[in-house]
PDB file of C-alpha atoms in Angstrom:
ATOM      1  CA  UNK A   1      -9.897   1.632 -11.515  1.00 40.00           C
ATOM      2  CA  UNK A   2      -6.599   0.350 -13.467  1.00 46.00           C
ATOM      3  CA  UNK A   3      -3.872  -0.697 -11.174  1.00 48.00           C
ATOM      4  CA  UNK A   4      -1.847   1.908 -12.375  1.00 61.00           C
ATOM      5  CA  UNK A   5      -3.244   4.493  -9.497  1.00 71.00           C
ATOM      6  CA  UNK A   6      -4.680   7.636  -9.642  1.00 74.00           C
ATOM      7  CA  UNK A   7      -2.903  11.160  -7.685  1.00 72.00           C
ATOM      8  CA  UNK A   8      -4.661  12.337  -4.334  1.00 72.00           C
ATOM      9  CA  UNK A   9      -3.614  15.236  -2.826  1.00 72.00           C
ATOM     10  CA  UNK A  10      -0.009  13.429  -1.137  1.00 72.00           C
ATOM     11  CA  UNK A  11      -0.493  10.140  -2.634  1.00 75.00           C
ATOM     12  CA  UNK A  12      -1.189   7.746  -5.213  1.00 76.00           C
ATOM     13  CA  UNK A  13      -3.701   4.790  -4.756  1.00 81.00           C
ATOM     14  CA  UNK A  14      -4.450   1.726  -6.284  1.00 80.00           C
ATOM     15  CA  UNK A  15      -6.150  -0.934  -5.540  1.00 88.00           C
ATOM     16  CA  UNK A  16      -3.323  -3.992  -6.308  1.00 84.00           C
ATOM     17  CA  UNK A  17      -1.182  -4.966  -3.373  1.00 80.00           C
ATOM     18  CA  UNK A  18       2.487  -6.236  -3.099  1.00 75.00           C
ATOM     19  CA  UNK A  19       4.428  -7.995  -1.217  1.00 66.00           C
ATOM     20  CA  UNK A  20       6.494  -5.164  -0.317  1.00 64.00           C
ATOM     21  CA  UNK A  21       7.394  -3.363   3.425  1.00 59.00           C
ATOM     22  CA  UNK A  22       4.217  -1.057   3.865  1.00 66.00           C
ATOM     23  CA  UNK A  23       3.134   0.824   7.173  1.00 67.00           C
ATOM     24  CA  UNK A  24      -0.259  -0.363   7.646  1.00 75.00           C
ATOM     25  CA  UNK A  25      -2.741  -0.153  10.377  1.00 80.00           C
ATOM     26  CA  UNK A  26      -3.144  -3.678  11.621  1.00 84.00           C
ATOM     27  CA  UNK A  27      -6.751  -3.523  12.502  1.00 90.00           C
ATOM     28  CA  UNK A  28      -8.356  -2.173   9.336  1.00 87.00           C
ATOM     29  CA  UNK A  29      -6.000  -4.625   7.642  1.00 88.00           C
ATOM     30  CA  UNK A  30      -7.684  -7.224   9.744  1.00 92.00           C
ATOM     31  CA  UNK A  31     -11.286  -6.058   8.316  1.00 91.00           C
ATOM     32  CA  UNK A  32     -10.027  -7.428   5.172  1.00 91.00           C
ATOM     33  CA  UNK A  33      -9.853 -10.776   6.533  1.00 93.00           C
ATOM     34  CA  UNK A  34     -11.157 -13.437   5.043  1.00 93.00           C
ATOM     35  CA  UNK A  35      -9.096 -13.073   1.993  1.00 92.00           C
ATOM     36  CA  UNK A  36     -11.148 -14.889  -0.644  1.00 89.00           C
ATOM     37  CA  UNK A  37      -9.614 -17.852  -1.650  1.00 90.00           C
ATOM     38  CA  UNK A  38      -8.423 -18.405  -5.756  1.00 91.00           C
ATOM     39  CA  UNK A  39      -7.052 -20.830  -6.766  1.00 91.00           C
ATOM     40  CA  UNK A  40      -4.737 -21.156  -9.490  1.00 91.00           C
ATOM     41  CA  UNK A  41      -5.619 -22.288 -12.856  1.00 89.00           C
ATOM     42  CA  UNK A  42      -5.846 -26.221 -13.078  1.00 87.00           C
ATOM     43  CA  UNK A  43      -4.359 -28.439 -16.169  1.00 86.00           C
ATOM     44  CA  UNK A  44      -7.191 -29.935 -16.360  1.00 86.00           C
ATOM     45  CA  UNK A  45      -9.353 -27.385 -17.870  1.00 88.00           C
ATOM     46  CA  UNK A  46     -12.642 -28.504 -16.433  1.00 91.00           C
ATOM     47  CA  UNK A  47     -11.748 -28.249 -13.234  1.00 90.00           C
ATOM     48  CA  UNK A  48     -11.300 -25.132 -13.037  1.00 88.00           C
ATOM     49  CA  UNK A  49     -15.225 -24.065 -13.441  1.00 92.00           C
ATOM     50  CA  UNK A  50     -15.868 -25.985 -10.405  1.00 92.00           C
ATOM     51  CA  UNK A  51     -17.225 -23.926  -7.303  1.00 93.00           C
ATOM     52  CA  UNK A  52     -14.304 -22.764  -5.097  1.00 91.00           C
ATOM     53  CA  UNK A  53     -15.514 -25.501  -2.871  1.00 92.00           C
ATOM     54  CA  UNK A  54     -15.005 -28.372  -4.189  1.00 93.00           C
ATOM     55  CA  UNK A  55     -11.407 -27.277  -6.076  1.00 92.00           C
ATOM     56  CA  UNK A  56     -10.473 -26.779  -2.707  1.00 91.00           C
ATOM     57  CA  UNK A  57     -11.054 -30.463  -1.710  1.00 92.00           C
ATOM     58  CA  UNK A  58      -9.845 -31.813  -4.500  1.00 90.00           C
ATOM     59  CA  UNK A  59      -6.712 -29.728  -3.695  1.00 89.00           C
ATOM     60  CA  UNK A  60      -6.729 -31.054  -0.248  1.00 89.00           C
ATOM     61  CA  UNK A  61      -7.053 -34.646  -1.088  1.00 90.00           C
ATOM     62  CA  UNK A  62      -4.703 -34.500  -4.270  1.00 90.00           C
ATOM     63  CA  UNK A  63      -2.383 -31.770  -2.940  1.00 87.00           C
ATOM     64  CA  UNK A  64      -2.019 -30.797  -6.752  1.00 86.00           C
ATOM     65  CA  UNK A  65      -3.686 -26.857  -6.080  1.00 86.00           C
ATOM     66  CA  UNK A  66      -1.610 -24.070  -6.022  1.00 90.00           C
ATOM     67  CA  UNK A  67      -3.336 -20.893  -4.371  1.00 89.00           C
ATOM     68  CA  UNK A  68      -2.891 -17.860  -6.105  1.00 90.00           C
ATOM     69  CA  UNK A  69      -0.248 -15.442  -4.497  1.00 87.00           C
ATOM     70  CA  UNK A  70      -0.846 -13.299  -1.542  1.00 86.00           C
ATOM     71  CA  UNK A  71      -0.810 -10.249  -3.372  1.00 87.00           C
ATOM     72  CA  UNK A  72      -3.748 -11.587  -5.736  1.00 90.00           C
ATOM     73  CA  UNK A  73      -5.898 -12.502  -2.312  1.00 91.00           C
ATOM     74  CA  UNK A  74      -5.311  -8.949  -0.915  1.00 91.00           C
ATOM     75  CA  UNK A  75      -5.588  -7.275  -4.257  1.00 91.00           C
ATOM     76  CA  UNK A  76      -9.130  -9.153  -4.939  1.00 92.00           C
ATOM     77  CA  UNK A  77     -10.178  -8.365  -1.929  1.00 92.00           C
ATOM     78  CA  UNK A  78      -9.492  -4.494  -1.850  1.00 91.00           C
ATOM     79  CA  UNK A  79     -11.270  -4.274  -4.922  1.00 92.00           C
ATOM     80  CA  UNK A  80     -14.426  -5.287  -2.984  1.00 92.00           C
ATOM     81  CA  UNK A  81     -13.820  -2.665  -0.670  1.00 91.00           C
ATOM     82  CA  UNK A  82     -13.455   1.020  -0.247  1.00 90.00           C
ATOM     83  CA  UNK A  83      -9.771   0.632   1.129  1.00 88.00           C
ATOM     84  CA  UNK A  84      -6.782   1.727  -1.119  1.00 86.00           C
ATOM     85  CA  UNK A  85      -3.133   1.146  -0.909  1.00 83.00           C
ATOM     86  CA  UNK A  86      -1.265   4.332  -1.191  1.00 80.00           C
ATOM     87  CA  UNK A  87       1.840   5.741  -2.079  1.00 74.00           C
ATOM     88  CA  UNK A  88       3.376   9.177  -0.965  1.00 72.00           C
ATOM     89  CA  UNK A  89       4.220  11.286  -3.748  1.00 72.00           C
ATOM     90  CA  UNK A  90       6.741  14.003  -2.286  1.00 69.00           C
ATOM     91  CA  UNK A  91      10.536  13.709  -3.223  1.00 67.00           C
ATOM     92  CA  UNK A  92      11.078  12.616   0.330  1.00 67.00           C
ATOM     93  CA  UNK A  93       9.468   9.322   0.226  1.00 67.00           C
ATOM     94  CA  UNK A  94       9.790   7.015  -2.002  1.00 69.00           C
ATOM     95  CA  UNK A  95      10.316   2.913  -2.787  1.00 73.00           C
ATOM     96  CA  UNK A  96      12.114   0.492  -4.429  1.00 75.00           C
ATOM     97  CA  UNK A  97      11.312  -2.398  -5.720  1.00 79.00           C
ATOM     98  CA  UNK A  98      13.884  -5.494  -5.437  1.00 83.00           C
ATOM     99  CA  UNK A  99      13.141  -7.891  -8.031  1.00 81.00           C
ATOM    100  CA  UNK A 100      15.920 -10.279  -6.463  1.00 81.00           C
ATOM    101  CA  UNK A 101      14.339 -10.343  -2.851  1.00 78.00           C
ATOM    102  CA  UNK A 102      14.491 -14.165  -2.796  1.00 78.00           C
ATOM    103  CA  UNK A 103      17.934 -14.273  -3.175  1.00 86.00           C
ATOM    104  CA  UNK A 104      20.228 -15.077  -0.200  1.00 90.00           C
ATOM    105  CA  UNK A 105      22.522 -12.234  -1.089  1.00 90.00           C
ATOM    106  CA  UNK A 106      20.311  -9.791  -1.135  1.00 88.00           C
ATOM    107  CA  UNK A 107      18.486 -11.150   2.043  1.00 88.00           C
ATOM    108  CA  UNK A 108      22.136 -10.706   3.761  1.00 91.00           C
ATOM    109  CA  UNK A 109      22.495  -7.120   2.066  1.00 91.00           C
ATOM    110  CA  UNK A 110      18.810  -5.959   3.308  1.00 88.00           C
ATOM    111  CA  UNK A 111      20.045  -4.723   7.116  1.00 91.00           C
ATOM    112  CA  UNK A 112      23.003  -2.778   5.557  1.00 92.00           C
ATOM    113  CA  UNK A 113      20.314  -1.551   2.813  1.00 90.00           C
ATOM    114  CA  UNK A 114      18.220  -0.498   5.058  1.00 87.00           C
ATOM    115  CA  UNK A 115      20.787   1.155   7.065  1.00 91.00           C
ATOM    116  CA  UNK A 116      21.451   3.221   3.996  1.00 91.00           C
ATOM    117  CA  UNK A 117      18.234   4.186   2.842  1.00 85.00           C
ATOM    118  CA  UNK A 118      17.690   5.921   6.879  1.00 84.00           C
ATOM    119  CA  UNK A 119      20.544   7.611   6.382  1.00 89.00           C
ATOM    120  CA  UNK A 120      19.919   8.995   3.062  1.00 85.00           C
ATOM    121  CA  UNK A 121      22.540   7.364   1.490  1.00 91.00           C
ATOM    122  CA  UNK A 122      21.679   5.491  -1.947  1.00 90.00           C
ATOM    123  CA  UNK A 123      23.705   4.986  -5.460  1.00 92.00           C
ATOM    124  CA  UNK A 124      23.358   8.499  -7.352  1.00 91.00           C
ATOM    125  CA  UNK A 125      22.431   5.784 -10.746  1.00 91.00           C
ATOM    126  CA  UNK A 126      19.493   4.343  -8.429  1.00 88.00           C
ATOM    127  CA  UNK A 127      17.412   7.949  -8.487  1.00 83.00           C
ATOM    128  CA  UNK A 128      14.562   7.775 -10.518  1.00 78.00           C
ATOM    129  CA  UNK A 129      14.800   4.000 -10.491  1.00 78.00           C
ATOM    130  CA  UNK A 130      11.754   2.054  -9.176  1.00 76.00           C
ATOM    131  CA  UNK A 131      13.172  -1.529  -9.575  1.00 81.00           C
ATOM    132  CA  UNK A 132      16.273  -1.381  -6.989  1.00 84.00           C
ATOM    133  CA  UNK A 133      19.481  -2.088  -9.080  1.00 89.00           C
ATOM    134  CA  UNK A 134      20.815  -4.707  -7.263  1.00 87.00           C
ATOM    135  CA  UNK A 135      24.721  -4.326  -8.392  1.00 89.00           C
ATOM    136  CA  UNK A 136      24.537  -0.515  -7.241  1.00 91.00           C
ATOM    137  CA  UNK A 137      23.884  -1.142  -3.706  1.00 90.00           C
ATOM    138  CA  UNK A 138      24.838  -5.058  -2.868  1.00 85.00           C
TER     139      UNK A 138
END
């Protein structure tokens, strides 16, 4: 399945993961555990068709590895299992995305955000947005 989701009844599902706020049910997340570990790709080319082993010690005793990103651990490992990641599709839920959520503004902005998005306030030009426009609400 593509990780652009397929419909279910309520929801959509996929089988990538973010690092966005979900609701999720710690103990089933917990049967995911281990996450595989990947590794991201080395310069050296030949490295990188070493078992998952031994990049990990070289990574260890060189500290030159990077590990791939959380969401590429979780989103590996779903795909080995039946579990989904799913999205409500009625008008009254829905996401955004911040592409900025690094930044110290908008971590200083994210209570009064949130704040807003409970109430049901939010920037008529945000609707139909899924990548949070960051000058509309900060």
């Amino acid at each position: 399945m593509s990780t652009e989701g397929k419909k279910i009844d309520q929801f959509n599902i996929y089988k990538a993961f973010g690092s966005r706020a979900y609701l999720i049910n710690c103990q089933r997340f917990d049967q995911l555990l281990p996450l595989p570990i990947i590794w991201r790709p080395y310069n050296l080319k030949w490295i990188n068709s070493l078992p998952v082993q031994l990049q990990t010690f070289l990574s260890n005793m060189t500290g030159k590895g990077k590990l791939e990103s959380w969401e590429v651990l979780v989103s590996r490992k779903l795909k080995q299992t039946d579990y989904y990641r799913a999205n409500l599709t009625n008008a009254d839920a829905w996401t955004l995305h911040p592409k900025d959520r690094n930044s110290e503004e908008f971590m200083q902005a994210l209570p009064r955000i949130i704040a807003r998005i409970e109430a049901g306030d939010y920037p008529p030009q945000q609707a139909g947005y899924y990548d949070l426009i960051s000058e509309l609400w900060l």
